[in-house]
Amino acid sequence: MYLLWKVAAAGFAVDQITKAIAAVVVEGHEPRHLLGGAVTFTAFRNSGAAGSFAPRATLVFTILAVVVLVLIARVARSIRSTGWAVGLGLIFAGAGGNLADRIFRTPGFGRGAVLDFIQIGESGIFNLADQCVTAGAAVVLIQTFRGVPMRPVVTSGVAGRALER
């Protein structure tokens, strides 16, 4: 389903563009507070996972992101559900966006730190790739709880062909 790839490409592009802007406008500057301090733009290089979990495991998170991307790419052709395509596309965008940071940002290949720059209230600092993963996981959970299959149920006969549509 091409929708998955469209969502993934759009999410990845927005993430990388906003990180490029944040690297110039936010990083190295004083935090910028908006909406009475409800939203803060401040740069933080995160070598770990969300919330700076396991900062010395950058290589592990790099490998994990590659595995996630490969698994999603393997099932992508058989997805027939719009919800699953959107959810997995968002996860692909987020994992790909943060993987790009880990590959291309300092201190080096596979060990780079992800650029986080958005803080809501007293929450942790995050980026749009993180939000893509979170939203994608929520959509996947909703699809799962609703019982929506990722792939069409294989049946035979006229009724089966009608169900596949």
PDB file of C-alpha atoms in Angstrom:
ATOM      1  CA  MET A   1       0.000   0.000   0.000  1.00  0.00           C
ATOM      2  CA  TYR A   2       1.516   3.276  -1.135  1.00  0.00           C
ATOM      3  CA  LEU A   3      -0.154   5.201   1.693  1.00  0.00           C
ATOM      4  CA  LEU A   4       2.357   3.763   4.163  1.00  0.00           C
ATOM      5  CA  TRP A   5       5.254   5.127   2.108  1.00  0.00           C
ATOM      6  CA  LYS A   6       3.590   8.515   1.627  1.00  0.00           C
ATOM      7  CA  VAL A   7       3.034   8.864   5.389  1.00  0.00           C
ATOM      8  CA  ALA A   8       6.591   7.676   6.091  1.00  0.00           C
ATOM      9  CA  ALA A   9       8.117  10.103   3.584  1.00  0.00           C
ATOM     10  CA  ALA A  10       6.077  13.062   4.832  1.00  0.00           C
ATOM     11  CA  GLY A  11       6.823  12.328   8.494  1.00  0.00           C
ATOM     12  CA  PHE A  12      10.521  11.816   7.806  1.00  0.00           C
ATOM     13  CA  ALA A  13      10.762  15.032   5.778  1.00  0.00           C
ATOM     14  CA  VAL A  14       8.994  17.154   8.393  1.00  0.00           C
ATOM     15  CA  ASP A  15      11.173  15.662  11.136  1.00  0.00           C
ATOM     16  CA  GLN A  16      14.429  16.296   9.289  1.00  0.00           C
ATOM     17  CA  ILE A  17      13.437  19.822   8.221  1.00  0.00           C
ATOM     18  CA  THR A  18      12.436  20.807  11.755  1.00  0.00           C
ATOM     19  CA  LYS A  19      15.658  19.323  13.165  1.00  0.00           C
ATOM     20  CA  ALA A  20      17.715  21.257  10.603  1.00  0.00           C
ATOM     21  CA  ILE A  21      15.936  24.478  11.591  1.00  0.00           C
ATOM     22  CA  ALA A  22      16.311  23.692  15.305  1.00  0.00           C
ATOM     23  CA  ALA A  23      20.033  23.009  14.859  1.00  0.00           C
ATOM     24  CA  VAL A  24      20.444  26.582  13.594  1.00  0.00           C
ATOM     25  CA  VAL A  25      17.775  28.543  15.483  1.00  0.00           C
ATOM     26  CA  VAL A  26      17.507  26.691  18.814  1.00  0.00           C
ATOM     27  CA  GLU A  27      20.790  24.908  19.466  1.00  0.00           C
ATOM     28  CA  GLY A  28      23.359  27.101  21.171  1.00  0.00           C
ATOM     29  CA  HIS A  29      20.738  29.699  22.142  1.00  0.00           C
ATOM     30  CA  GLU A  30      18.742  30.370  25.272  1.00  0.00           C
ATOM     31  CA  PRO A  31      15.477  28.417  25.500  1.00  0.00           C
ATOM     32  CA  ARG A  32      12.529  30.118  23.829  1.00  0.00           C
ATOM     33  CA  HIS A  33       9.256  30.003  25.750  1.00  0.00           C
ATOM     34  CA  LEU A  34       5.906  30.272  23.981  1.00  0.00           C
ATOM     35  CA  LEU A  35       2.317  30.331  25.202  1.00  0.00           C
ATOM     36  CA  GLY A  36       3.286  31.545  28.651  1.00  0.00           C
ATOM     37  CA  GLY A  37       5.938  28.872  29.043  1.00  0.00           C
ATOM     38  CA  ALA A  38       3.642  25.987  28.062  1.00  0.00           C
ATOM     39  CA  VAL A  39       5.906  25.239  25.087  1.00  0.00           C
ATOM     40  CA  THR A  40       9.667  25.621  25.206  1.00  0.00           C
ATOM     41  CA  PHE A  41      12.139  25.236  22.368  1.00  0.00           C
ATOM     42  CA  THR A  42      15.476  24.122  23.768  1.00  0.00           C
ATOM     43  CA  ALA A  43      18.086  21.871  22.190  1.00  0.00           C
ATOM     44  CA  PHE A  44      19.196  18.632  23.779  1.00  0.00           C
ATOM     45  CA  ARG A  45      21.404  15.964  22.210  1.00  0.00           C
ATOM     46  CA  ASN A  46      20.000  12.620  23.314  1.00  0.00           C
ATOM     47  CA  SER A  47      22.241   9.589  22.866  1.00  0.00           C
ATOM     48  CA  GLY A  48      19.709   7.262  24.517  1.00  0.00           C
ATOM     49  CA  ALA A  49      16.054   6.519  24.020  1.00  0.00           C
ATOM     50  CA  ALA A  50      13.053   8.579  25.104  1.00  0.00           C
ATOM     51  CA  GLY A  51      13.715  10.473  28.306  1.00  0.00           C
ATOM     52  CA  SER A  52      17.464   9.859  27.936  1.00  0.00           C
ATOM     53  CA  PHE A  53      16.949   6.222  28.887  1.00  0.00           C
ATOM     54  CA  ALA A  54      20.171   4.196  28.495  1.00  0.00           C
ATOM     55  CA  PRO A  55      22.393   6.967  27.066  1.00  0.00           C
ATOM     56  CA  ARG A  56      25.309   4.555  26.585  1.00  0.00           C
ATOM     57  CA  ALA A  57      23.238   2.160  24.453  1.00  0.00           C
ATOM     58  CA  THR A  58      23.192   4.293  21.309  1.00  0.00           C
ATOM     59  CA  LEU A  59      24.451   1.447  19.128  1.00  0.00           C
ATOM     60  CA  VAL A  60      21.696  -0.833  20.475  1.00  0.00           C
ATOM     61  CA  PHE A  61      19.034   1.758  19.560  1.00  0.00           C
ATOM     62  CA  THR A  62      20.626   2.153  16.126  1.00  0.00           C
ATOM     63  CA  ILE A  63      20.376  -1.591  15.490  1.00  0.00           C
ATOM     64  CA  LEU A  64      16.835  -1.707  16.910  1.00  0.00           C
ATOM     65  CA  ALA A  65      15.729   1.086  14.542  1.00  0.00           C
ATOM     66  CA  VAL A  66      17.168  -0.795  11.559  1.00  0.00           C
ATOM     67  CA  VAL A  67      15.304  -3.952  12.613  1.00  0.00           C
ATOM     68  CA  VAL A  68      12.019  -2.012  12.950  1.00  0.00           C
ATOM     69  CA  LEU A  69      12.478  -0.431   9.521  1.00  0.00           C
ATOM     70  CA  VAL A  70      13.241  -3.788   7.897  1.00  0.00           C
ATOM     71  CA  LEU A  71      10.225  -5.474   9.519  1.00  0.00           C
ATOM     72  CA  ILE A  72       7.858  -2.713   8.408  1.00  0.00           C
ATOM     73  CA  ALA A  73       9.304  -2.754   4.879  1.00  0.00           C
ATOM     74  CA  ARG A  74       8.792  -6.532   4.699  1.00  0.00           C
ATOM     75  CA  VAL A  75       5.077  -6.353   5.556  1.00  0.00           C
ATOM     76  CA  ALA A  76       4.336  -3.117   3.691  1.00  0.00           C
ATOM     77  CA  ARG A  77       3.312  -4.736   0.398  1.00  0.00           C
ATOM     78  CA  SER A  78       0.644  -6.878   2.005  1.00  0.00           C
ATOM     79  CA  ILE A  79      -1.030  -4.178   4.107  1.00  0.00           C
ATOM     80  CA  ARG A  80      -4.564  -3.424   2.922  1.00  0.00           C
ATOM     81  CA  SER A  81      -5.840  -1.462   5.902  1.00  0.00           C
ATOM     82  CA  THR A  82      -5.656   2.337   5.850  1.00  0.00           C
ATOM     83  CA  GLY A  83      -5.254   2.463   9.630  1.00  0.00           C
ATOM     84  CA  TRP A  84      -2.381  -0.012   9.638  1.00  0.00           C
ATOM     85  CA  ALA A  85      -0.721   1.826   6.728  1.00  0.00           C
ATOM     86  CA  VAL A  86      -0.912   5.152   8.576  1.00  0.00           C
ATOM     87  CA  GLY A  87       0.256   3.670  11.882  1.00  0.00           C
ATOM     88  CA  LEU A  88       3.188   1.762  10.437  1.00  0.00           C
ATOM     89  CA  GLY A  89       4.064   4.690   8.158  1.00  0.00           C
ATOM     90  CA  LEU A  90       4.314   6.971  11.192  1.00  0.00           C
ATOM     91  CA  ILE A  91       6.467   4.456  13.068  1.00  0.00           C
ATOM     92  CA  PHE A  92       8.685   4.094   9.989  1.00  0.00           C
ATOM     93  CA  ALA A  93       9.022   7.892   9.735  1.00  0.00           C
ATOM     94  CA  GLY A  94       9.956   8.259  13.394  1.00  0.00           C
ATOM     95  CA  ALA A  95      12.373   5.350  13.508  1.00  0.00           C
ATOM     96  CA  GLY A  96      13.942   6.544  10.250  1.00  0.00           C
ATOM     97  CA  GLY A  97      14.211  10.143  11.433  1.00  0.00           C
ATOM     98  CA  ASN A  98      15.981   9.242  14.652  1.00  0.00           C
ATOM     99  CA  LEU A  99      18.104   6.635  12.851  1.00  0.00           C
ATOM    100  CA  ALA A 100      19.301   9.344  10.459  1.00  0.00           C
ATOM    101  CA  ASP A 101      20.461  11.339  13.492  1.00  0.00           C
ATOM    102  CA  ARG A 102      22.264   8.339  14.948  1.00  0.00           C
ATOM    103  CA  ILE A 103      24.032   7.724  11.634  1.00  0.00           C
ATOM    104  CA  PHE A 104      24.910  11.257  10.566  1.00  0.00           C
ATOM    105  CA  ARG A 105      25.223  13.355  13.725  1.00  0.00           C
ATOM    106  CA  THR A 106      28.215  13.546  16.041  1.00  0.00           C
ATOM    107  CA  PRO A 107      30.057  11.751  17.547  1.00  0.00           C
ATOM    108  CA  GLY A 108      29.966   9.389  14.551  1.00  0.00           C
ATOM    109  CA  PHE A 109      28.363   6.676  12.466  1.00  0.00           C
ATOM    110  CA  GLY A 110      25.834   4.660  14.464  1.00  0.00           C
ATOM    111  CA  ARG A 111      26.637   6.558  17.658  1.00  0.00           C
ATOM    112  CA  GLY A 112      25.183   9.978  16.907  1.00  0.00           C
ATOM    113  CA  ALA A 113      22.917  11.786  19.327  1.00  0.00           C
ATOM    114  CA  VAL A 114      19.321  12.532  18.364  1.00  0.00           C
ATOM    115  CA  LEU A 115      18.403  16.236  18.379  1.00  0.00           C
ATOM    116  CA  ASP A 116      15.455  16.842  20.722  1.00  0.00           C
ATOM    117  CA  PHE A 117      14.140  20.395  20.922  1.00  0.00           C
ATOM    118  CA  ILE A 118      10.465  20.602  21.974  1.00  0.00           C
ATOM    119  CA  GLN A 119       9.240  20.610  25.553  1.00  0.00           C
ATOM    120  CA  ILE A 120       5.596  20.825  26.611  1.00  0.00           C
ATOM    121  CA  GLY A 121       5.228  22.031  30.192  1.00  0.00           C
ATOM    122  CA  GLU A 122       7.522  20.024  32.431  1.00  0.00           C
ATOM    123  CA  SER A 123       7.652  17.017  30.097  1.00  0.00           C
ATOM    124  CA  GLY A 124      10.811  15.596  28.651  1.00  0.00           C
ATOM    125  CA  ILE A 125      12.312  17.138  25.543  1.00  0.00           C
ATOM    126  CA  PHE A 126      11.394  15.441  22.272  1.00  0.00           C
ATOM    127  CA  ASN A 127      11.353  15.867  18.488  1.00  0.00           C
ATOM    128  CA  LEU A 128       8.811  15.159  15.765  1.00  0.00           C
ATOM    129  CA  ALA A 129      10.232  11.706  15.048  1.00  0.00           C
ATOM    130  CA  ASP A 130       9.395  10.759  18.632  1.00  0.00           C
ATOM    131  CA  GLN A 131       5.867  12.004  18.103  1.00  0.00           C
ATOM    132  CA  CYS A 132       5.549  10.016  14.876  1.00  0.00           C
ATOM    133  CA  VAL A 133       6.491   6.832  16.752  1.00  0.00           C
ATOM    134  CA  THR A 134       4.060   7.633  19.569  1.00  0.00           C
ATOM    135  CA  ALA A 135       1.161   8.459  17.226  1.00  0.00           C
ATOM    136  CA  GLY A 136       1.930   5.442  15.041  1.00  0.00           C
ATOM    137  CA  ALA A 137       1.970   3.126  18.054  1.00  0.00           C
ATOM    138  CA  ALA A 138      -1.382   4.562  19.176  1.00  0.00           C
ATOM    139  CA  VAL A 139      -2.908   3.937  15.733  1.00  0.00           C
ATOM    140  CA  VAL A 140      -1.527   0.375  15.662  1.00  0.00           C
ATOM    141  CA  LEU A 141      -2.968  -0.281  19.132  1.00  0.00           C
ATOM    142  CA  ILE A 142      -6.359   1.056  18.069  1.00  0.00           C
ATOM    143  CA  GLN A 143      -6.319  -1.171  14.985  1.00  0.00           C
ATOM    144  CA  THR A 144      -5.369  -4.139  17.153  1.00  0.00           C
ATOM    145  CA  PHE A 145      -8.084  -3.525  19.749  1.00  0.00           C
ATOM    146  CA  ARG A 146     -10.669  -3.007  17.008  1.00  0.00           C
ATOM    147  CA  GLY A 147      -9.660  -6.345  15.497  1.00  0.00           C
ATOM    148  CA  VAL A 148      -8.722  -4.817  12.141  1.00  0.00           C
ATOM    149  CA  PRO A 149      -6.412  -7.228  10.311  1.00  0.00           C
ATOM    150  CA  MET A 150      -3.187  -5.860   8.864  1.00  0.00           C
ATOM    151  CA  ARG A 151      -3.586  -8.130   5.855  1.00  0.00           C
ATOM    152  CA  PRO A 152      -6.779  -9.341   4.245  1.00  0.00           C
ATOM    153  CA  VAL A 153      -8.187 -12.621   5.439  1.00  0.00           C
ATOM    154  CA  VAL A 154      -7.576 -15.230   2.755  1.00  0.00           C
ATOM    155  CA  THR A 155     -10.791 -16.964   1.805  1.00  0.00           C
ATOM    156  CA  SER A 156     -12.043 -18.553  -1.354  1.00  0.00           C
ATOM    157  CA  GLY A 157     -14.997 -17.970  -3.582  1.00  0.00           C
ATOM    158  CA  VAL A 158     -17.093 -14.922  -4.396  1.00  0.00           C
ATOM    159  CA  ALA A 159     -17.650 -13.987  -0.756  1.00  0.00           C
ATOM    160  CA  GLY A 160     -13.907 -14.095  -0.134  1.00  0.00           C
ATOM    161  CA  ARG A 161     -13.175 -11.747  -3.019  1.00  0.00           C
ATOM    162  CA  ALA A 162     -15.809  -9.323  -1.707  1.00  0.00           C
ATOM    163  CA  LEU A 163     -14.178  -9.346   1.745  1.00  0.00           C
ATOM    164  CA  GLU A 164     -10.769  -8.532   0.263  1.00  0.00           C
ATOM    165  CA  ARG A 165     -12.072  -5.251  -1.151  1.00  0.00           C
TER     166      ARG A 165
END
